[in-house]
């Protein structure tokens, strides 16, 4: 019995480079979408302009003094035409963004803000005019602060407005971003807006509320999706899916205990959201383990949830080994509580700190393979994947370009092996305000000078690489990447 981590340096080096084989854009299906992503709070700025009400993120970020917030962010609200032009020059095929609930419907439900509506119509029109497919996320963590209704009722009301107003030009909708992570993080990991102070669980039953939140998100997703199917799909011919945060998972050793622990982790981290979408109920292992702490679908709810997702949206950054032992006693967050339910502990595959992690592309390929085999090979979009680096360190972000290159190789392998994967979106198009980390780190292919009132954008090496890949001017297996690196080396400083 051998612990895999002993061989990590060798495994990661070999696996990352092995994914950089000879492939080009033309080796992917013609209708496959290569894109990049942002979200409203992290990109738009203009936090109190043109009728927008405060969101929970506005309130939370303003609890701390200073400018570590998204008040201005990248100023995408005012600079969206410039950003769309950068996308067009890059050859981007799709752009994923979210619609700010508090900008479009300031009170959460009811009156529509005409200036907010106009902004999103103009953004979508600008994208379409450059041949860029909009991929819209309906909910990306930014509830209106004045929220006073159920998640299911409110999200359905917002979805109705979005489908009606934008549906002729939007064919790909994601209802909720990272539903799994949102439930885990919001109900135990210190991001409990207006519920209890960070890292203080005295006013909340996190062992139960995490699963209630996940349950309510499934109902909210399915309500919006079924609304679309009943009222808009025949005419608009779009698709509606749910996004999950997906860890790559692999047994820590070749023991039966670790293999079984990995299966439990897959059930909790994937099956929790995906199995109800396929069969209308939770995995058996979750029901046995959690008992009354896991909500129960009524017969009507089960029918509503089953078959309600046209695709699975995958958000992936990190890969872990799974071992059959409890989480360390020093862990004080939901990670201890949630993984105590799983009965497993996750060990990072290489460096996997909050602000930096290694390329482990086989983790993404494993995720796609697992979803293919376990959930009837549904359409999959990789909605987020990227590498953080210290913000402002250099324009020559070679590790990020290599990271993207390797993970695109993993997607190519998965498609070759029969997966119905239909898109890959780099996080992120430009440097953003990161919800965890603020302006300390960034994922962007374009540098944003946040000290400049004009928020000047500058391309990094990763932007040049992605442009070359999309336009067919870079051969992944040749020396073109090295030559590109040398070409950009003269402008590596900021």
Short mmCIF file of C-alpha atoms in Angstrom, two decimals, residues 60-300:
data_model
loop_
_atom_site.label_atom_id
_atom_site.label_comp_id
_atom_site.label_asym_id
_atom_site.label_seq_id
_atom_site.Cartn_x
_atom_site.Cartn_y
_atom_site.Cartn_z
CA UNK A 60 -20.39 42.65 3.55
CA UNK A 61 -17.43 44.32 1.83
CA UNK A 62 -18.32 47.68 3.39
CA UNK A 63 -18.01 46.22 6.89
CA UNK A 64 -14.26 46.74 6.54
CA UNK A 65 -12.83 50.20 6.03
CA UNK A 66 -10.76 50.92 2.96
CA UNK A 67 -11.14 50.12 -0.71
CA UNK A 68 -11.06 46.32 -0.61
CA UNK A 69 -14.47 46.01 -2.21
CA UNK A 70 -16.16 45.86 -5.59
CA UNK A 71 -17.45 49.44 -5.60
CA UNK A 72 -15.51 50.16 -8.79
CA UNK A 73 -13.82 46.79 -9.47
CA UNK A 74 -12.92 46.74 -13.20
CA UNK A 75 -15.54 49.38 -13.99
CA UNK A 76 -17.07 47.02 -16.51
CA UNK A 77 -20.36 48.89 -16.24
CA UNK A 78 -18.75 51.80 -18.06
CA UNK A 79 -16.04 49.96 -20.00
CA UNK A 80 -17.99 46.98 -21.35
CA UNK A 81 -17.55 48.06 -24.98
CA UNK A 82 -13.80 48.17 -24.55
CA UNK A 83 -13.82 44.74 -22.95
CA UNK A 84 -15.99 43.25 -25.68
CA UNK A 85 -13.56 44.64 -28.25
CA UNK A 86 -10.71 42.88 -26.42
CA UNK A 87 -12.72 39.66 -26.53
CA UNK A 88 -13.30 40.06 -30.26
CA UNK A 89 -9.61 40.71 -30.90
CA UNK A 90 -8.80 37.58 -28.90
CA UNK A 91 -11.21 35.50 -30.97
CA UNK A 92 -13.33 34.62 -27.95
CA UNK A 93 -16.36 32.55 -28.92
CA UNK A 94 -18.40 33.01 -25.75
CA UNK A 95 -18.47 35.29 -22.71
CA UNK A 96 -19.90 34.17 -19.40
CA UNK A 97 -21.22 36.90 -17.10
CA UNK A 98 -23.88 37.21 -14.43
CA UNK A 99 -26.82 39.57 -14.09
CA UNK A 100 -26.81 41.57 -10.88
CA UNK A 101 -30.12 40.98 -9.17
CA UNK A 102 -29.98 44.29 -7.31
CA UNK A 103 -29.19 46.19 -10.52
CA UNK A 104 -32.01 44.63 -12.54
CA UNK A 105 -34.68 44.28 -9.81
CA UNK A 106 -33.53 46.44 -6.87
CA UNK A 107 -36.11 45.13 -4.39
CA UNK A 108 -35.60 41.50 -5.35
CA UNK A 109 -39.02 41.28 -6.93
CA UNK A 110 -41.40 43.71 -8.54
CA UNK A 111 -40.21 46.92 -10.17
CA UNK A 112 -37.59 46.53 -12.91
CA UNK A 113 -34.82 49.12 -13.01
CA UNK A 114 -34.93 50.49 -16.59
CA UNK A 115 -31.27 51.55 -16.57
CA UNK A 116 -30.17 48.15 -15.32
CA UNK A 117 -32.28 46.47 -17.99
CA UNK A 118 -30.77 48.73 -20.66
CA UNK A 119 -27.21 47.94 -19.53
CA UNK A 120 -27.65 44.20 -19.96
CA UNK A 121 -29.47 44.60 -23.26
CA UNK A 122 -26.63 46.77 -24.54
CA UNK A 123 -23.99 44.32 -23.28
CA UNK A 124 -25.71 41.37 -24.97
CA UNK A 125 -26.18 43.37 -28.17
CA UNK A 126 -22.49 44.34 -28.16
CA UNK A 127 -21.44 40.72 -27.71
CA UNK A 128 -23.74 39.53 -30.49
CA UNK A 129 -22.49 42.22 -32.86
CA UNK A 130 -18.98 40.72 -32.54
CA UNK A 131 -20.15 37.12 -32.92
CA UNK A 132 -19.66 36.30 -29.23
CA UNK A 133 -22.18 33.94 -27.59
CA UNK A 134 -23.51 35.22 -24.23
CA UNK A 135 -23.53 32.64 -21.42
CA UNK A 136 -25.57 34.13 -18.59
CA UNK A 137 -25.53 33.19 -14.91
CA UNK A 138 -28.74 34.19 -13.17
CA UNK A 139 -27.40 34.01 -9.61
CA UNK A 140 -23.77 34.53 -8.61
CA UNK A 141 -23.96 35.13 -4.84
CA UNK A 142 -25.35 38.67 -4.97
CA UNK A 143 -28.80 38.71 -3.41
CA UNK A 144 -30.34 42.15 -2.91
CA UNK A 145 -29.72 43.18 0.68
CA UNK A 146 -33.46 43.84 1.11
CA UNK A 147 -34.27 40.19 0.31
CA UNK A 148 -37.46 39.06 2.10
CA UNK A 149 -38.79 36.04 0.18
CA UNK A 150 -37.99 32.41 -0.45
CA UNK A 151 -35.14 31.50 -2.75
CA UNK A 152 -37.46 29.51 -4.99
CA UNK A 153 -40.07 32.26 -5.42
CA UNK A 154 -37.55 35.06 -5.85
CA UNK A 155 -35.25 33.28 -8.30
CA UNK A 156 -38.21 32.22 -10.41
CA UNK A 157 -39.43 35.82 -10.55
CA UNK A 158 -35.98 37.05 -11.62
CA UNK A 159 -35.64 34.23 -14.14
CA UNK A 160 -38.98 35.17 -15.66
CA UNK A 161 -37.76 38.73 -16.27
CA UNK A 162 -34.42 37.57 -17.72
CA UNK A 163 -35.93 34.94 -20.01
CA UNK A 164 -38.53 37.40 -21.25
CA UNK A 165 -36.20 40.33 -21.78
CA UNK A 166 -32.98 38.64 -22.96
CA UNK A 167 -34.00 35.18 -24.13
CA UNK A 168 -34.08 35.95 -27.85
CA UNK A 169 -30.31 36.59 -27.74
CA UNK A 170 -29.20 34.29 -24.90
CA UNK A 171 -29.18 30.55 -25.51
CA UNK A 172 -27.16 29.35 -22.52
CA UNK A 173 -28.38 29.99 -18.99
CA UNK A 174 -26.87 28.89 -15.67
CA UNK A 175 -29.32 29.24 -12.81
CA UNK A 176 -26.99 29.14 -9.78
CA UNK A 177 -23.21 29.40 -9.65
CA UNK A 178 -21.34 26.71 -7.72
CA UNK A 179 -24.39 25.42 -5.88
CA UNK A 180 -22.40 22.94 -3.78
CA UNK A 181 -19.74 25.42 -2.67
CA UNK A 182 -22.33 28.10 -2.03
CA UNK A 183 -24.21 25.85 0.38
CA UNK A 184 -21.05 24.68 2.15
CA UNK A 185 -19.36 28.08 2.31
CA UNK A 186 -22.38 30.17 3.21
CA UNK A 187 -23.54 27.90 6.02
CA UNK A 188 -20.41 27.29 8.03
CA UNK A 189 -17.32 28.77 6.42
CA UNK A 190 -17.61 32.32 7.67
CA UNK A 191 -19.51 33.84 4.73
CA UNK A 192 -22.90 34.03 6.43
CA UNK A 193 -24.25 37.39 5.29
CA UNK A 194 -26.42 38.86 8.01
CA UNK A 195 -26.80 35.49 9.71
CA UNK A 196 -23.93 35.20 12.16
CA UNK A 197 -20.41 36.65 12.45
CA UNK A 198 -17.55 35.06 10.52
CA UNK A 199 -16.32 31.80 12.05
CA UNK A 200 -18.95 32.00 14.81
CA UNK A 201 -21.39 29.12 14.68
CA UNK A 202 -23.18 29.78 17.97
CA UNK A 203 -26.34 31.09 16.31
CA UNK A 204 -26.63 28.47 13.60
CA UNK A 205 -26.98 24.74 13.18
CA UNK A 206 -24.50 24.39 10.35
CA UNK A 207 -24.75 20.60 10.38
CA UNK A 208 -28.34 20.93 9.15
CA UNK A 209 -28.52 24.29 7.39
CA UNK A 210 -25.89 23.34 4.80
CA UNK A 211 -28.18 20.62 3.45
CA UNK A 212 -31.30 22.76 3.71
CA UNK A 213 -29.55 25.42 1.60
CA UNK A 214 -28.58 22.85 -1.01
CA UNK A 215 -32.14 21.52 -1.08
CA UNK A 216 -33.61 24.97 -1.57
CA UNK A 217 -31.16 25.71 -4.39
CA UNK A 218 -32.23 22.55 -6.21
CA UNK A 219 -35.86 23.64 -5.90
CA UNK A 220 -35.02 27.17 -7.05
CA UNK A 221 -33.04 25.86 -10.03
CA UNK A 222 -35.73 23.44 -11.10
CA UNK A 223 -38.48 26.03 -10.73
CA UNK A 224 -36.62 28.42 -13.06
CA UNK A 225 -35.71 25.65 -15.49
CA UNK A 226 -39.24 24.34 -15.72
CA UNK A 227 -40.55 27.87 -16.24
CA UNK A 228 -38.21 28.15 -19.23
CA UNK A 229 -39.30 24.80 -20.65
CA UNK A 230 -42.99 25.60 -20.31
CA UNK A 231 -42.96 29.19 -21.53
CA UNK A 232 -39.85 29.96 -23.59
CA UNK A 233 -37.87 26.95 -24.79
CA UNK A 234 -39.96 26.17 -27.88
CA UNK A 235 -39.53 29.69 -29.22
CA UNK A 236 -36.11 30.67 -27.87
CA UNK A 237 -34.47 27.21 -28.18
CA UNK A 238 -32.01 27.74 -25.34
CA UNK A 239 -30.65 25.53 -22.56
CA UNK A 240 -30.74 25.89 -18.78
CA UNK A 241 -28.24 24.21 -16.45
CA UNK A 242 -26.90 24.15 -12.90
CA UNK A 243 -23.27 24.80 -11.91
CA UNK A 244 -21.38 22.78 -9.30
CA UNK A 245 -17.97 23.33 -7.75
CA UNK A 246 -16.07 20.15 -8.55
CA UNK A 247 -12.91 18.90 -6.85
CA UNK A 248 -10.82 16.34 -8.65
CA UNK A 249 -10.82 13.27 -6.37
CA UNK A 250 -8.54 10.23 -6.23
CA UNK A 251 -7.86 7.65 -3.49
CA UNK A 252 -4.80 8.52 -1.38
CA UNK A 253 -3.66 4.90 -1.36
CA UNK A 254 -4.70 1.75 -3.17
CA UNK A 255 -6.47 0.45 -0.06
CA UNK A 256 -10.12 -0.53 -0.17
CA UNK A 257 -10.87 1.93 2.65
CA UNK A 258 -9.55 4.89 0.66
CA UNK A 259 -11.37 3.76 -2.47
CA UNK A 260 -14.62 3.53 -0.50
CA UNK A 261 -13.97 6.95 1.08
CA UNK A 262 -13.50 8.41 -2.41
CA UNK A 263 -16.85 6.97 -3.48
CA UNK A 264 -18.48 8.59 -0.44
CA UNK A 265 -16.82 11.92 -1.26
CA UNK A 266 -18.08 11.69 -4.85
CA UNK A 267 -21.60 11.04 -3.57
CA UNK A 268 -21.53 14.08 -1.26
CA UNK A 269 -19.68 16.47 -3.60
CA UNK A 270 -21.23 15.41 -6.92
CA UNK A 271 -24.26 13.25 -6.23
CA UNK A 272 -25.72 15.72 -3.73
CA UNK A 273 -26.72 18.00 -6.60
CA UNK A 274 -26.47 15.79 -9.68
CA UNK A 275 -28.36 12.65 -8.64
CA UNK A 276 -31.61 14.55 -7.88
CA UNK A 277 -31.34 16.09 -11.36
CA UNK A 278 -31.21 12.60 -12.87
CA UNK A 279 -33.43 10.44 -10.63
CA UNK A 280 -35.24 12.94 -8.40
CA UNK A 281 -33.63 11.93 -5.09
CA UNK A 282 -30.40 12.10 -3.09
CA UNK A 283 -27.71 9.38 -3.07
CA UNK A 284 -28.49 6.49 -0.72
CA UNK A 285 -25.25 6.98 1.21
CA UNK A 286 -26.26 10.55 2.04
CA UNK A 287 -29.69 9.46 3.23
CA UNK A 288 -28.22 6.72 5.43
CA UNK A 289 -25.51 8.97 6.87
CA UNK A 290 -27.50 12.14 7.47
CA UNK A 291 -30.90 10.76 8.41
CA UNK A 292 -33.32 13.54 9.37
CA UNK A 293 -30.69 16.24 8.72
CA UNK A 294 -31.17 15.74 4.97
CA UNK A 295 -34.40 17.26 3.63
CA UNK A 296 -36.82 14.97 1.83
CA UNK A 297 -38.29 15.71 -1.59
CA UNK A 298 -42.05 15.46 -1.80
CA UNK A 299 -43.38 13.47 -4.76
CA UNK A 300 -44.17 16.72 -6.55
#
